[in-house]
mmCIF file of C-alpha atoms in Angstrom:
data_model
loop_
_atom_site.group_PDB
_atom_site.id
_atom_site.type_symbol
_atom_site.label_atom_id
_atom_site.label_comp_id
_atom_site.label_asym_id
_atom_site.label_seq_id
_atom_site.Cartn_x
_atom_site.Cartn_y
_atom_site.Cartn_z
ATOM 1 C CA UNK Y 1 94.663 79.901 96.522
ATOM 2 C CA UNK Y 2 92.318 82.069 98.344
ATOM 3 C CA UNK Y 3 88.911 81.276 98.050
ATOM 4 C CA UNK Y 4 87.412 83.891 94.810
ATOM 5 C CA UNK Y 5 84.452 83.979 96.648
ATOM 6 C CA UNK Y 6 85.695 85.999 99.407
ATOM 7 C CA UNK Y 7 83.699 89.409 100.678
ATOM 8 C CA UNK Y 8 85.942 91.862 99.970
ATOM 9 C CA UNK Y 9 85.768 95.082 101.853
ATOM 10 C CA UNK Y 10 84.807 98.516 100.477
ATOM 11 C CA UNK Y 11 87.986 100.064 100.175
ATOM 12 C CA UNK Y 12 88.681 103.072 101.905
ATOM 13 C CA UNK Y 13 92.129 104.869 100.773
ATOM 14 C CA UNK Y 14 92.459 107.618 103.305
ATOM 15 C CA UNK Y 15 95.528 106.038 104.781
ATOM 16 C CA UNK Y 16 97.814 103.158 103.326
ATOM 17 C CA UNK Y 17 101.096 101.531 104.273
ATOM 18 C CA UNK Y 18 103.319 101.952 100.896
ATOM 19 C CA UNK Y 19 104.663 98.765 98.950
ATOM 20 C CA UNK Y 20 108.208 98.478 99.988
ATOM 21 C CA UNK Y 21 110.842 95.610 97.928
ATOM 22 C CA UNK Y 22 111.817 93.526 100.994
ATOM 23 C CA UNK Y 23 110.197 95.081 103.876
ATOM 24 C CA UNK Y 24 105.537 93.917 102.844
ATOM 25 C CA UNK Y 25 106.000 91.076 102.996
ATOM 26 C CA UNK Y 26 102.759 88.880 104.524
ATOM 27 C CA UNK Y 27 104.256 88.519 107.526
ATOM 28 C CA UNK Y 28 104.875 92.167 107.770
ATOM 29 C CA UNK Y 29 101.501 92.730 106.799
ATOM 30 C CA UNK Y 30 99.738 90.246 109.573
ATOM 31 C CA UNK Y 31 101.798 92.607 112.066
ATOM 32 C CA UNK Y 32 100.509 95.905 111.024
ATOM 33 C CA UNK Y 33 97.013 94.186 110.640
ATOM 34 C CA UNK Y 34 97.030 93.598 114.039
ATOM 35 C CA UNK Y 35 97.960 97.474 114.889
ATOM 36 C CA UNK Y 36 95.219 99.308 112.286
ATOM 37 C CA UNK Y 37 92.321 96.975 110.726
ATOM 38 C CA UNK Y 38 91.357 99.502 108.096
ATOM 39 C CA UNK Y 39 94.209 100.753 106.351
ATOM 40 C CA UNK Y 40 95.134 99.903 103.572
ATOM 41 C CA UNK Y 41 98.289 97.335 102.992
ATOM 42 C CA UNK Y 42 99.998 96.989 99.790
ATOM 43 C CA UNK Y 43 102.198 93.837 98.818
ATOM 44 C CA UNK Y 44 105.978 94.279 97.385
ATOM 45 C CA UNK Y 45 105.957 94.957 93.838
ATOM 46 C CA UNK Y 46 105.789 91.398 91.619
ATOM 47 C CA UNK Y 47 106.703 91.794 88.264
ATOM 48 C CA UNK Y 48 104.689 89.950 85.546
ATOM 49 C CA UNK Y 49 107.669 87.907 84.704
ATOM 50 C CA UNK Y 50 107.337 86.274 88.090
ATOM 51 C CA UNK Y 51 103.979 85.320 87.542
ATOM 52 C CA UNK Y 52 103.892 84.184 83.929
ATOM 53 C CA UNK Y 53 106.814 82.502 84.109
ATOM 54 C CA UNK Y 54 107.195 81.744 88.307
ATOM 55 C CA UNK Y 55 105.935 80.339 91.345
ATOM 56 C CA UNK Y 56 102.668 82.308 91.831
ATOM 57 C CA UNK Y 57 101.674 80.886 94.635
ATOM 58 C CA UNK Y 58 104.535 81.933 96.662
ATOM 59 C CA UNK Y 59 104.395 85.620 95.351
ATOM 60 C CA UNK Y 60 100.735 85.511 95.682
ATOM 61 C CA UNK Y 61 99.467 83.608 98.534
ATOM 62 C CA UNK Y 62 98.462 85.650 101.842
ATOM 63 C CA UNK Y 63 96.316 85.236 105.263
ATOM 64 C CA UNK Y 64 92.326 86.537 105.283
ATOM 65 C CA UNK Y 65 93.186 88.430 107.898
ATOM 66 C CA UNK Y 66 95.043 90.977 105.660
ATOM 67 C CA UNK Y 67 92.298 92.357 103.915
ATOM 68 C CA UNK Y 68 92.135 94.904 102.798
ATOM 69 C CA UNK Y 69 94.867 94.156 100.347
ATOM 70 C CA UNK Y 70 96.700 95.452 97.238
ATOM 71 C CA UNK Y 71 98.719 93.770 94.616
ATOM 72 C CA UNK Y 72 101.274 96.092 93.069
ATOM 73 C CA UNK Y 73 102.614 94.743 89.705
ATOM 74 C CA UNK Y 74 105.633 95.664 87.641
ATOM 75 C CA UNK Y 75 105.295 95.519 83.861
ATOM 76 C CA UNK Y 76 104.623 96.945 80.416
ATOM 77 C CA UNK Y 77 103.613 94.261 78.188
ATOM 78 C CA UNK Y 78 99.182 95.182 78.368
ATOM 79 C CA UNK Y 79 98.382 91.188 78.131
ATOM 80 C CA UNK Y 80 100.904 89.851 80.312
ATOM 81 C CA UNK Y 81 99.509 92.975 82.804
ATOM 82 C CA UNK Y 82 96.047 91.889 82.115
ATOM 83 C CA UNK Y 83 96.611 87.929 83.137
ATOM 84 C CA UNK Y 84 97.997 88.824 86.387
ATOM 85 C CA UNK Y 85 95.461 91.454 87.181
ATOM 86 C CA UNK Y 86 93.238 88.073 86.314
ATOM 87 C CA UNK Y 87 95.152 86.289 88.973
ATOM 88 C CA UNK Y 88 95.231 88.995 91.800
ATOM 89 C CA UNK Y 89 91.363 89.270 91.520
ATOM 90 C CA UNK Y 90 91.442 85.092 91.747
ATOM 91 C CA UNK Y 91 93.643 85.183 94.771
ATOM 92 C CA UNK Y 92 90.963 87.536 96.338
ATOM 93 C CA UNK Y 93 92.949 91.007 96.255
ATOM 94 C CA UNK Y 94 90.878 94.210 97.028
ATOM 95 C CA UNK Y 95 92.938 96.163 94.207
ATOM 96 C CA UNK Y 96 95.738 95.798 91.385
ATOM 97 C CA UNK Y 97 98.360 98.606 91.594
ATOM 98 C CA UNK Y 98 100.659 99.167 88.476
ATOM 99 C CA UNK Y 99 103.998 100.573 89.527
ATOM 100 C CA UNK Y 100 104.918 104.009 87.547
ATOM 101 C CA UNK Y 101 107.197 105.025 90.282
ATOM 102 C CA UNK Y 102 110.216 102.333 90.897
ATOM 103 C CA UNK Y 103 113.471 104.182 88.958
ATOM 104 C CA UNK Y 104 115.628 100.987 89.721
ATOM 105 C CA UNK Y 105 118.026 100.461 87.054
ATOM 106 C CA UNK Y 106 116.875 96.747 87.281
ATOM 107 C CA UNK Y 107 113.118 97.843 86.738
ATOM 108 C CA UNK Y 108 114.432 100.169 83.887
ATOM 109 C CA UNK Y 109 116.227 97.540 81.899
ATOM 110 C CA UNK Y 110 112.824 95.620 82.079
ATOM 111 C CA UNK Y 111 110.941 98.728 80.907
ATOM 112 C CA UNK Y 112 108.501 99.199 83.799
ATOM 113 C CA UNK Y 113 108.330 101.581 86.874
ATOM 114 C CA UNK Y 114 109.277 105.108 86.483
ATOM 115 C CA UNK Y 115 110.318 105.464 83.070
ATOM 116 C CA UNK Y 116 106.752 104.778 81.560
ATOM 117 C CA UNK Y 117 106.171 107.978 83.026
ATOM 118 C CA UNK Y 118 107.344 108.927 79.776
ATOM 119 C CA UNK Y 119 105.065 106.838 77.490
ATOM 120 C CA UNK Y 120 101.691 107.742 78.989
ATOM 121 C CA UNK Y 121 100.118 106.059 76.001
ATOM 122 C CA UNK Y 122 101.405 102.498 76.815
ATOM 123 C CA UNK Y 123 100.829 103.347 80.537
ATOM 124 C CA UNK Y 124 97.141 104.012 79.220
ATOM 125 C CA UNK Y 125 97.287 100.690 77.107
ATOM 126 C CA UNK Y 126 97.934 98.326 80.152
ATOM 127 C CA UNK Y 127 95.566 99.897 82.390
ATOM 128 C CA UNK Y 128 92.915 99.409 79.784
ATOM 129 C CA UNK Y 129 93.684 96.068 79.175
ATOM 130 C CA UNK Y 130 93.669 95.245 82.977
ATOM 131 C CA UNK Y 131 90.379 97.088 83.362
ATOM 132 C CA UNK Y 132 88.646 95.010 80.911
ATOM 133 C CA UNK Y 133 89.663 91.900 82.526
ATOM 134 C CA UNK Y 134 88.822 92.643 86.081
ATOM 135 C CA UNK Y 135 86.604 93.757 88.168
ATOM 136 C CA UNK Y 136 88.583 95.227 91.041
ATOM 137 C CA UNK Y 137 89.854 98.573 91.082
ATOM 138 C CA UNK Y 138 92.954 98.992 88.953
ATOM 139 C CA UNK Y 139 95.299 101.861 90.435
ATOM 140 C CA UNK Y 140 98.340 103.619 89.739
ATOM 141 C CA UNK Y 141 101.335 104.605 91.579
ATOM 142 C CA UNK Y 142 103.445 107.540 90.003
ATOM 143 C CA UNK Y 143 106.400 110.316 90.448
ATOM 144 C CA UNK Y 144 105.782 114.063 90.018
ATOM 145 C CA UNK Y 145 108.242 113.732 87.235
ATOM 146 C CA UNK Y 146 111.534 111.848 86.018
ATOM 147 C CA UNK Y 147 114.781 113.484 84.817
ATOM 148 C CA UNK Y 148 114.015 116.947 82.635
ATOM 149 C CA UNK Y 149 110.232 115.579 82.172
ATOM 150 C CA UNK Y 150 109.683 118.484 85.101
ATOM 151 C CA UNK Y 151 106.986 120.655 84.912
ATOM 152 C CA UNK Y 152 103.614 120.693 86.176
ATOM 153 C CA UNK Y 153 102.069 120.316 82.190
ATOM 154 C CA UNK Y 154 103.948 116.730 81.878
ATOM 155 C CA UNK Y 155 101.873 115.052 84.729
ATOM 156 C CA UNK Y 156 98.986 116.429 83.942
ATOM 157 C CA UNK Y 157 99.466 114.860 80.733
ATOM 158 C CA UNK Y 158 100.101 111.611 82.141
ATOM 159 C CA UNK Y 159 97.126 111.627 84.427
ATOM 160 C CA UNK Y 160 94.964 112.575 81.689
ATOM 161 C CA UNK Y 161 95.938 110.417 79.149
ATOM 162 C CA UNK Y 162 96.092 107.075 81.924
ATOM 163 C CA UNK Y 163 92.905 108.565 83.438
ATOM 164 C CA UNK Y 164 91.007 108.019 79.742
ATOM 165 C CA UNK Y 165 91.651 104.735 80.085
ATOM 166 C CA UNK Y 166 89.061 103.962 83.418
ATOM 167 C CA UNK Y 167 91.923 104.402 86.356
ATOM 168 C CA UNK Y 168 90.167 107.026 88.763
ATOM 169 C CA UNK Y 169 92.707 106.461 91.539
ATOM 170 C CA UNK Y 170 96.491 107.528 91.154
ATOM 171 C CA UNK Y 171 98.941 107.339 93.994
ATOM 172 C CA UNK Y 172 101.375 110.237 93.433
ATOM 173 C CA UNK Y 173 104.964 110.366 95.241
ATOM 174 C CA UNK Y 174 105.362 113.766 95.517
ATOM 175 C CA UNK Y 175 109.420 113.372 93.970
ATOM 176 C CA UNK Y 176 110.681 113.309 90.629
ATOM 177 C CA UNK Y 177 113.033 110.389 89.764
ATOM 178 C CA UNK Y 178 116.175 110.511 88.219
ATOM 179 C CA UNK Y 179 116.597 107.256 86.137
ATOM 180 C CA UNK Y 180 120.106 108.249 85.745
ATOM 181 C CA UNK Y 181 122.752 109.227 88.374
ATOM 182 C CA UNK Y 182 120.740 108.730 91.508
ATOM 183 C CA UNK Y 183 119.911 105.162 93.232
ATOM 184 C CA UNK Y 184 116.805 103.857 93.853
ATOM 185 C CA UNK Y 185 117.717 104.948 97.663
ATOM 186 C CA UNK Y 186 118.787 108.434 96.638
ATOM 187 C CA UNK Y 187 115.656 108.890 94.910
ATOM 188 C CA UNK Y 188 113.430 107.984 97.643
ATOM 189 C CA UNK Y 189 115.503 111.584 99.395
ATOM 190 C CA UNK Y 190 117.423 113.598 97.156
ATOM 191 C CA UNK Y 191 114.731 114.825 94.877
ATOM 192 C CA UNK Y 192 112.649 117.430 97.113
ATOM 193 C CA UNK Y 193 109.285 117.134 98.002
ATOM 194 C CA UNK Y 194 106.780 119.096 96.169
ATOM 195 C CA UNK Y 195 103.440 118.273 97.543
ATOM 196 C CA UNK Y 196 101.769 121.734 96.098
ATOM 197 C CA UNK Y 197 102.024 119.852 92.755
ATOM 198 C CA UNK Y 198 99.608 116.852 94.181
ATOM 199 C CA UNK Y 199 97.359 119.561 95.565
ATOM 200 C CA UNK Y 200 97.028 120.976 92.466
ATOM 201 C CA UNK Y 201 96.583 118.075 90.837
ATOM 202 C CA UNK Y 202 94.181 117.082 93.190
ATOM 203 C CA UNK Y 203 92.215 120.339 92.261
ATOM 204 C CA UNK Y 204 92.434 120.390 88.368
ATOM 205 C CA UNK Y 205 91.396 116.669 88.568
ATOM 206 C CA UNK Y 206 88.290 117.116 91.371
ATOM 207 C CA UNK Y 207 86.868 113.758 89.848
ATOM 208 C CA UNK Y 208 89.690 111.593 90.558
ATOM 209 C CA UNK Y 209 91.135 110.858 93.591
ATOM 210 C CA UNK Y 210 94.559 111.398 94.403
ATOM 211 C CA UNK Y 211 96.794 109.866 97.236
ATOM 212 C CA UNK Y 212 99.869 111.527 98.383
ATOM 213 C CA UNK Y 213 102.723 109.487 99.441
ATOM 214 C CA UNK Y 214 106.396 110.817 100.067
ATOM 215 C CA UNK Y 215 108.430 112.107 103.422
ATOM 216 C CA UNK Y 216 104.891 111.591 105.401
ATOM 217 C CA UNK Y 217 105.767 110.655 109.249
ATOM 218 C CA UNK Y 218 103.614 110.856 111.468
ATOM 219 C CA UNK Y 219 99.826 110.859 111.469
ATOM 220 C CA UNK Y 220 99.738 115.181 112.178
ATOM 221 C CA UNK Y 221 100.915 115.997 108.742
ATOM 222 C CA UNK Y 222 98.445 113.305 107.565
ATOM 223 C CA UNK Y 223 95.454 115.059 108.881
ATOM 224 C CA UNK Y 224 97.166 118.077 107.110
ATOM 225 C CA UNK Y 225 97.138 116.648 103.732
ATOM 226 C CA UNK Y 226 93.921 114.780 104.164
ATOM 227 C CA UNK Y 227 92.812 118.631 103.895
ATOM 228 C CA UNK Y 228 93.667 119.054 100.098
ATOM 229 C CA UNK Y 229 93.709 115.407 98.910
ATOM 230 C CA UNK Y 230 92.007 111.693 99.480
ATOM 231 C CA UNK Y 231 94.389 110.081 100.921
ATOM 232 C CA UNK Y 232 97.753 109.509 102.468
ATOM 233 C CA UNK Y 233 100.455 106.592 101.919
ATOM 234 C CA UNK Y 234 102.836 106.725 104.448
ATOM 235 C CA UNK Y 235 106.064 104.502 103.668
ATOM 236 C CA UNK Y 236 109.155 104.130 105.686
ATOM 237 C CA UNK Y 237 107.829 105.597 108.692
ATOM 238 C CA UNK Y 238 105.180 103.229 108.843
ATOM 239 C CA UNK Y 239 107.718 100.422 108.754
ATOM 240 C CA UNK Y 240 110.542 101.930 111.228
ATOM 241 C CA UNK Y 241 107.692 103.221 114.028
ATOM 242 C CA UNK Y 242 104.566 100.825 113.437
ATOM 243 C CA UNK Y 243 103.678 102.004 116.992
ATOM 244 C CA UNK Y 244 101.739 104.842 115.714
ATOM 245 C CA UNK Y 245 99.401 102.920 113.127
ATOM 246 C CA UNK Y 246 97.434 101.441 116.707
ATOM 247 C CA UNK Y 247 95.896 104.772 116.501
ATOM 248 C CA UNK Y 248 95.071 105.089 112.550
ATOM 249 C CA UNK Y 249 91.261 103.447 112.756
ATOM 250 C CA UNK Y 250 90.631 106.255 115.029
ATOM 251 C CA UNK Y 251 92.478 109.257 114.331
ATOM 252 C CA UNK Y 252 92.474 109.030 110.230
ATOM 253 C CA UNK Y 253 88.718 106.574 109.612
ATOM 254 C CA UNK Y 254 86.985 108.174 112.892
ATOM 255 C CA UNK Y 255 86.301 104.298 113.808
ATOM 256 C CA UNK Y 256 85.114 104.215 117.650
ATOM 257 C CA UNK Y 257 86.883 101.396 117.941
ATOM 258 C CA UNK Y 258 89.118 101.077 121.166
ATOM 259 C CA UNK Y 259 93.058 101.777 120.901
ATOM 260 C CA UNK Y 260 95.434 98.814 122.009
ATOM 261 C CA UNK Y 261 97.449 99.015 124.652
ATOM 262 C CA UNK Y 262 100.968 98.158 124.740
ATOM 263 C CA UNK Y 263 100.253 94.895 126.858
ATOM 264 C CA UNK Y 264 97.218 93.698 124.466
ATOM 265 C CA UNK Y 265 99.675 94.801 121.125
ATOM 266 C CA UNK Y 266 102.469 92.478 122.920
ATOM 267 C CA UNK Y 267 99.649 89.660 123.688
ATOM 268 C CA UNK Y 268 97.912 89.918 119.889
ATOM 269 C CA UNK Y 269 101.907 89.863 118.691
ATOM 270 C CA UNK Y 270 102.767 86.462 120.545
ATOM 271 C CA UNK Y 271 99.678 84.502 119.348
ATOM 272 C CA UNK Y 272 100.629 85.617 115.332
ATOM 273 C CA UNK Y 273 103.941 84.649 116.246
ATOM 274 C CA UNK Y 274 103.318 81.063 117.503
ATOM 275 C CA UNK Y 275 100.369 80.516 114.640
ATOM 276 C CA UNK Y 276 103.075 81.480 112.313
ATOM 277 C CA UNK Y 277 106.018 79.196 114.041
ATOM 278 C CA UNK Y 278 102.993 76.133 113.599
ATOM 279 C CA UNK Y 279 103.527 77.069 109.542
ATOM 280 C CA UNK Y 280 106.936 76.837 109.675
ATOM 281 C CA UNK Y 281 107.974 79.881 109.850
ATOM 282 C CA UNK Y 282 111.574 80.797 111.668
ATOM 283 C CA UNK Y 283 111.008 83.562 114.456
ATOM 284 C CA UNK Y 284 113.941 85.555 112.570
ATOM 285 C CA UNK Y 285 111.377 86.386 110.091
ATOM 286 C CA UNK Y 286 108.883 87.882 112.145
ATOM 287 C CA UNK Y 287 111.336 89.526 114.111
ATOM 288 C CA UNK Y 288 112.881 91.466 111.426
ATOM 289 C CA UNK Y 289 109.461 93.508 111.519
ATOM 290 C CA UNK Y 290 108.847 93.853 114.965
ATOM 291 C CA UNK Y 291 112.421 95.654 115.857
ATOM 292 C CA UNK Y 292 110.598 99.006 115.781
ATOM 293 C CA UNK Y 293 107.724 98.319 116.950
ATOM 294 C CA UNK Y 294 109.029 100.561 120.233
ATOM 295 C CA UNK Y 295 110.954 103.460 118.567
ATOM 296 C CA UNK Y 296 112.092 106.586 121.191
ATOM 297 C CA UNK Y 297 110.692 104.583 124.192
ATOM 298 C CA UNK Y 298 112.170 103.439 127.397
ATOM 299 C CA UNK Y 299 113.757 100.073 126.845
ATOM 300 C CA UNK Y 300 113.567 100.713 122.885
ATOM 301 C CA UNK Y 301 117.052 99.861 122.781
ATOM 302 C CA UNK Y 302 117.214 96.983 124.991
ATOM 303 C CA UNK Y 303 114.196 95.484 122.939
ATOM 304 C CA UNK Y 304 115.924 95.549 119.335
ATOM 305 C CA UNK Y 305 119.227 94.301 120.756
ATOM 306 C CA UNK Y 306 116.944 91.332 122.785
ATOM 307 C CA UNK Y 307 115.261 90.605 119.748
ATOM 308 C CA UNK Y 308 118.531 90.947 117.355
ATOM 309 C CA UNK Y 309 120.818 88.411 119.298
ATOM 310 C CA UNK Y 310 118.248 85.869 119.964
ATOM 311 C CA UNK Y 311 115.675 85.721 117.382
ATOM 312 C CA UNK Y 312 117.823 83.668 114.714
ATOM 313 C CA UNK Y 313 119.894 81.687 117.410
ATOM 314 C CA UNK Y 314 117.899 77.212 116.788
ATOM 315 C CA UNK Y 315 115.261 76.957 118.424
ATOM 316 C CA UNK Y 316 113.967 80.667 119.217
ATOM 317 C CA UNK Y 317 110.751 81.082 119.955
ATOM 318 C CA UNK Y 318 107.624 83.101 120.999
ATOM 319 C CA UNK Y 319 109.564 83.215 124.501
ATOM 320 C CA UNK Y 320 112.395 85.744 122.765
ATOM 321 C CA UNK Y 321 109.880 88.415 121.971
ATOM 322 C CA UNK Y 322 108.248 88.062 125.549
ATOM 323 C CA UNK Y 323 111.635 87.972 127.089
ATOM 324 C CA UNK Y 324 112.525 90.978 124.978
ATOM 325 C CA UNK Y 325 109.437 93.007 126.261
ATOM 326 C CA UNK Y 326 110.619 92.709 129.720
ATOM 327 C CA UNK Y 327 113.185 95.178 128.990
ATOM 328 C CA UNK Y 328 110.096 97.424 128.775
ATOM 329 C CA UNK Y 329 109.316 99.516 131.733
ATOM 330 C CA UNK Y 330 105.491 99.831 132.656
ATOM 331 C CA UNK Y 331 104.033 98.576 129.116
ATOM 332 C CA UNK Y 332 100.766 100.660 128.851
ATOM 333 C CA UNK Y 333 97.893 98.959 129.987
#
């Protein structure tokens, strides 16, 4: 367990990388740590189950050097909620997130994600509850909508209602979800984007503050929302072209901070990768992150297929992902 003593830092939330099932993980994390220092990183969503009844340790557990740091959790039940936002602020997280957003059949058959969009007054239960029993900010991540719950008037509702209940931060994905007839994958692109409804929420709601998230990718049309909102989560793009979060410190938190070069990102890269090997860990998952690191550059392709054929083959090491750079022509730097 991390030590509950530890500083956290102030949290800034003018750019995060989205929790993604699968993909934010804490080795994923330690990567992009070493490519921005002061954005944001969320965790995969846990569900309470998994704590109350699981290995929390293993769902819980992450490196110092990932700070800052969100938990997002999965759940309805206000006191089950409440004893994991216990544990988060235990383990040392910077925030507890509660997922409004996932429209998973999975998460629906549990009752949690999207479709408490449509109880707001539970929604505003648990959030209570967790407020009272922490002392770290308690978010919430949300859709524009789910299924005919459409207009404007329903999340304005919802925000209202949750917002009565202490949370002043609400990450909003500017979709609706279908809970029926579209997959969780289909939801994350079929419903169009409607970011004038965050704006506007944004400005009916001045006091709280609002992050965008949804079909954000690249760091240009962040500086464009960062004109009518707090902040910006930026998702899948973050994950498939990590490249451009080297420049986030500088270009989104105005940090004066020097940018990495390809050649120190590469060096920084093989001394996680052998600290993490010393733990235990099998190079094929810290490759698994790293495949993009190079997206629509020379040698791009040569890297992925490098690092695809040799990172799971006994007895891969730190040598693949240098071997796999030298595919690279004229690394920055």
């Amino acid at each position: 367990m991390q030590n509950i003593e530890l500083e956290r830092k102030s949290l800034n939330r003018a750019f995060s990388v989205a929790p993604m099932l699968d993909w934010t993980d804490s080795i994923c994390r330690g990567f992009h740590r070493i490519l921005t220092k002061q954005s944001l990183l969320y965790t995969e969503m846990v569900t309470t189950g998994a704590l109350v009844h699981g290995d929390q340790e293993r769902h819980l557990a992450f490196r110092p050097c990932e700070h800052p740091i969100a938990l997002q959790l999965g759940g309805s039940d206000p006191e089950q909620l409440a004893f994991c936002a216990r544990l988060a602020q235990d383990y040392g997280y910077d925030e507890v997130n509660l997922n409004i957003g996932c429209p998973s059949d999975r998460v629906q058959s549990g009752r949690f994600g999207a479709c408490l969009m449509a109880d707001p007054e539970l929604v505003a239960q648990c959030t209570a509850t967790m407020i009272s029993a922490v002392s770290i900010p308690v978010t919430v991540k949300c859709r524009i909508g789910i299924d005919e719950q459409d207009d404007y008037e329903d999340l304005q509702r919802f925000v209202s209602l949750v917002a009565e209940s202490g949370v002043r931060t609400f990450i909003v994905h500017a979709r609706k979800a279908w809970l029926k007839g579209l997959s969780p994958k289909q939801n994350r692109d079929v419903p169009p984007l409607n970011y004038d409804r965050v704006y506007l929420l944004k400005a009916e709601f001045p006091h709280l503050e609002i992050i965008i998230n949804g079909g954000i990718e690249n760091l240009q049309q962040s500086r464009l929302h960062l004109q009518r909102i707090d902040g910006v989560m930026m998702g899948r793009a973050a994950y498939q072209s990590p490249m451009q979060l080297r420049t986030v410190d500088q270009e989104i938190f105005g940090r004066n901070t020097p940018t990495l070069n390809e050649n120190e990102i590469i060096a920084q890269l093989c001394d996680y990768t052998e600290t993490l090997m010393q733990q235990g860990v099998h190079l094929k998952y810290i490759s698994r992150h790293i495949v993009g690191l190079f997206q629509n550059r020379p040698g791009a392709r040569q890297w992925r297929r490098y690092l695809s054929e040799n990172a799971h083959k006994p007895g891969a090491d730190v040598e693949v992902i240098r071997r796999a750079a030298a595919f690279l022509p004229e690394l920055d730097g």
